[in-house]
Amino acid sequence: MSERQKSGTATTAPGNSNPSAGQDDQKDNLPEDFDIDMDAPETAKAAATIQSQFRKFQKKKQDVK
């Protein structure tokens, strides 16, 4: 399991009634700059794949209504 997948699991401390209380700490730990080459073909391919999946999700969501 990758580090990103591990950090996505939320656990609540005993006595902590707010399960999202630790999310503010996680936002502060993000790096300020992402080094992503926007001109790389892999980036364009990944963006197209993400957009395609999002459009499918939106269409499925509208069909349910």
PDB file of C-alpha atoms in Angstrom:
ATOM      1  CA  MET A   1       0.000   0.000   0.000  1.00  0.00           C
ATOM      2  CA  SER A   2       1.439   3.405  -0.924  1.00  0.00           C
ATOM      3  CA  GLU A   3       2.013   6.182   1.573  1.00  0.00           C
ATOM      4  CA  ARG A   4      -0.807   8.234   0.011  1.00  0.00           C
ATOM      5  CA  GLN A   5      -3.276   5.392   0.473  1.00  0.00           C
ATOM      6  CA  LYS A   6      -2.232   4.969   4.085  1.00  0.00           C
ATOM      7  CA  SER A   7      -2.677   8.654   4.862  1.00  0.00           C
ATOM      8  CA  GLY A   8      -6.193   8.628   3.422  1.00  0.00           C
ATOM      9  CA  THR A   9      -7.565   6.432   6.169  1.00  0.00           C
ATOM     10  CA  ALA A  10      -9.030   8.442   8.994  1.00  0.00           C
ATOM     11  CA  THR A  11      -8.812   7.292  12.557  1.00  0.00           C
ATOM     12  CA  THR A  12     -10.288   9.072  15.508  1.00  0.00           C
ATOM     13  CA  ALA A  13      -8.514   9.412  18.793  1.00  0.00           C
ATOM     14  CA  PRO A  14     -10.331   8.223  21.910  1.00  0.00           C
ATOM     15  CA  GLY A  15     -12.522  11.014  23.191  1.00  0.00           C
ATOM     16  CA  ASN A  16     -12.432  12.859  19.876  1.00  0.00           C
ATOM     17  CA  SER A  17     -16.038  13.290  18.775  1.00  0.00           C
ATOM     18  CA  ASN A  18     -15.122  15.130  15.553  1.00  0.00           C
ATOM     19  CA  PRO A  19     -13.776  12.624  12.995  1.00  0.00           C
ATOM     20  CA  SER A  20     -12.548  15.382  10.661  1.00  0.00           C
ATOM     21  CA  ALA A  21     -10.541  17.242  13.309  1.00  0.00           C
ATOM     22  CA  GLY A  22      -7.217  15.951  11.936  1.00  0.00           C
ATOM     23  CA  GLN A  23      -7.901  17.133   8.397  1.00  0.00           C
ATOM     24  CA  ASP A  24      -6.768  20.684   9.129  1.00  0.00           C
ATOM     25  CA  ASP A  25      -3.373  19.330  10.196  1.00  0.00           C
ATOM     26  CA  GLN A  26      -3.062  17.379   6.941  1.00  0.00           C
ATOM     27  CA  LYS A  27      -3.728  20.518   4.865  1.00  0.00           C
ATOM     28  CA  ASP A  28      -0.844  22.294   6.583  1.00  0.00           C
ATOM     29  CA  ASN A  29       1.544  19.436   5.772  1.00  0.00           C
ATOM     30  CA  LEU A  30       1.120  19.712   1.987  1.00  0.00           C
ATOM     31  CA  PRO A  31       4.125  20.935   0.031  1.00  0.00           C
ATOM     32  CA  GLU A  32       3.734  24.496  -1.211  1.00  0.00           C
ATOM     33  CA  ASP A  33       4.889  23.744  -4.762  1.00  0.00           C
ATOM     34  CA  PHE A  34       4.126  20.765  -6.951  1.00  0.00           C
ATOM     35  CA  ASP A  35       6.709  20.039  -9.609  1.00  0.00           C
ATOM     36  CA  ILE A  36       4.498  18.744 -12.423  1.00  0.00           C
ATOM     37  CA  ASP A  37       5.585  19.176 -16.021  1.00  0.00           C
ATOM     38  CA  MET A  38       2.378  20.398 -17.662  1.00  0.00           C
ATOM     39  CA  ASP A  39       3.855  19.886 -21.144  1.00  0.00           C
ATOM     40  CA  ALA A  40       4.703  16.217 -20.634  1.00  0.00           C
ATOM     41  CA  PRO A  41       2.672  13.739 -22.697  1.00  0.00           C
ATOM     42  CA  GLU A  42       2.075  11.611 -19.589  1.00  0.00           C
ATOM     43  CA  THR A  43       0.435  14.595 -17.885  1.00  0.00           C
ATOM     44  CA  ALA A  44      -1.885  15.197 -20.835  1.00  0.00           C
ATOM     45  CA  LYS A  45      -2.800  11.508 -20.946  1.00  0.00           C
ATOM     46  CA  ALA A  46      -3.498  11.437 -17.207  1.00  0.00           C
ATOM     47  CA  ALA A  47      -5.629  14.587 -17.448  1.00  0.00           C
ATOM     48  CA  ALA A  48      -7.666  13.114 -20.313  1.00  0.00           C
ATOM     49  CA  THR A  49      -8.219   9.902 -18.345  1.00  0.00           C
ATOM     50  CA  ILE A  50      -9.312  11.778 -15.222  1.00  0.00           C
ATOM     51  CA  GLN A  51     -11.662  14.000 -17.210  1.00  0.00           C
ATOM     52  CA  SER A  52     -13.171  10.995 -18.971  1.00  0.00           C
ATOM     53  CA  GLN A  53     -13.855   9.222 -15.691  1.00  0.00           C
ATOM     54  CA  PHE A  54     -15.333  12.393 -14.205  1.00  0.00           C
ATOM     55  CA  ARG A  55     -17.660  12.849 -17.190  1.00  0.00           C
ATOM     56  CA  LYS A  56     -18.817   9.223 -16.875  1.00  0.00           C
ATOM     57  CA  PHE A  57     -19.463   9.802 -13.178  1.00  0.00           C
ATOM     58  CA  GLN A  58     -21.451  12.978 -13.869  1.00  0.00           C
ATOM     59  CA  LYS A  59     -23.518  11.261 -16.557  1.00  0.00           C
ATOM     60  CA  LYS A  60     -24.251   8.331 -14.267  1.00  0.00           C
ATOM     61  CA  LYS A  61     -25.171  10.760 -11.491  1.00  0.00           C
ATOM     62  CA  GLN A  62     -27.623  12.594 -13.795  1.00  0.00           C
ATOM     63  CA  ASP A  63     -29.177   9.322 -15.030  1.00  0.00           C
ATOM     64  CA  VAL A  64     -29.997   8.336 -11.444  1.00  0.00           C
ATOM     65  CA  LYS A  65     -32.005  11.533 -10.825  1.00  0.00           C
TER      66      LYS A  65
END
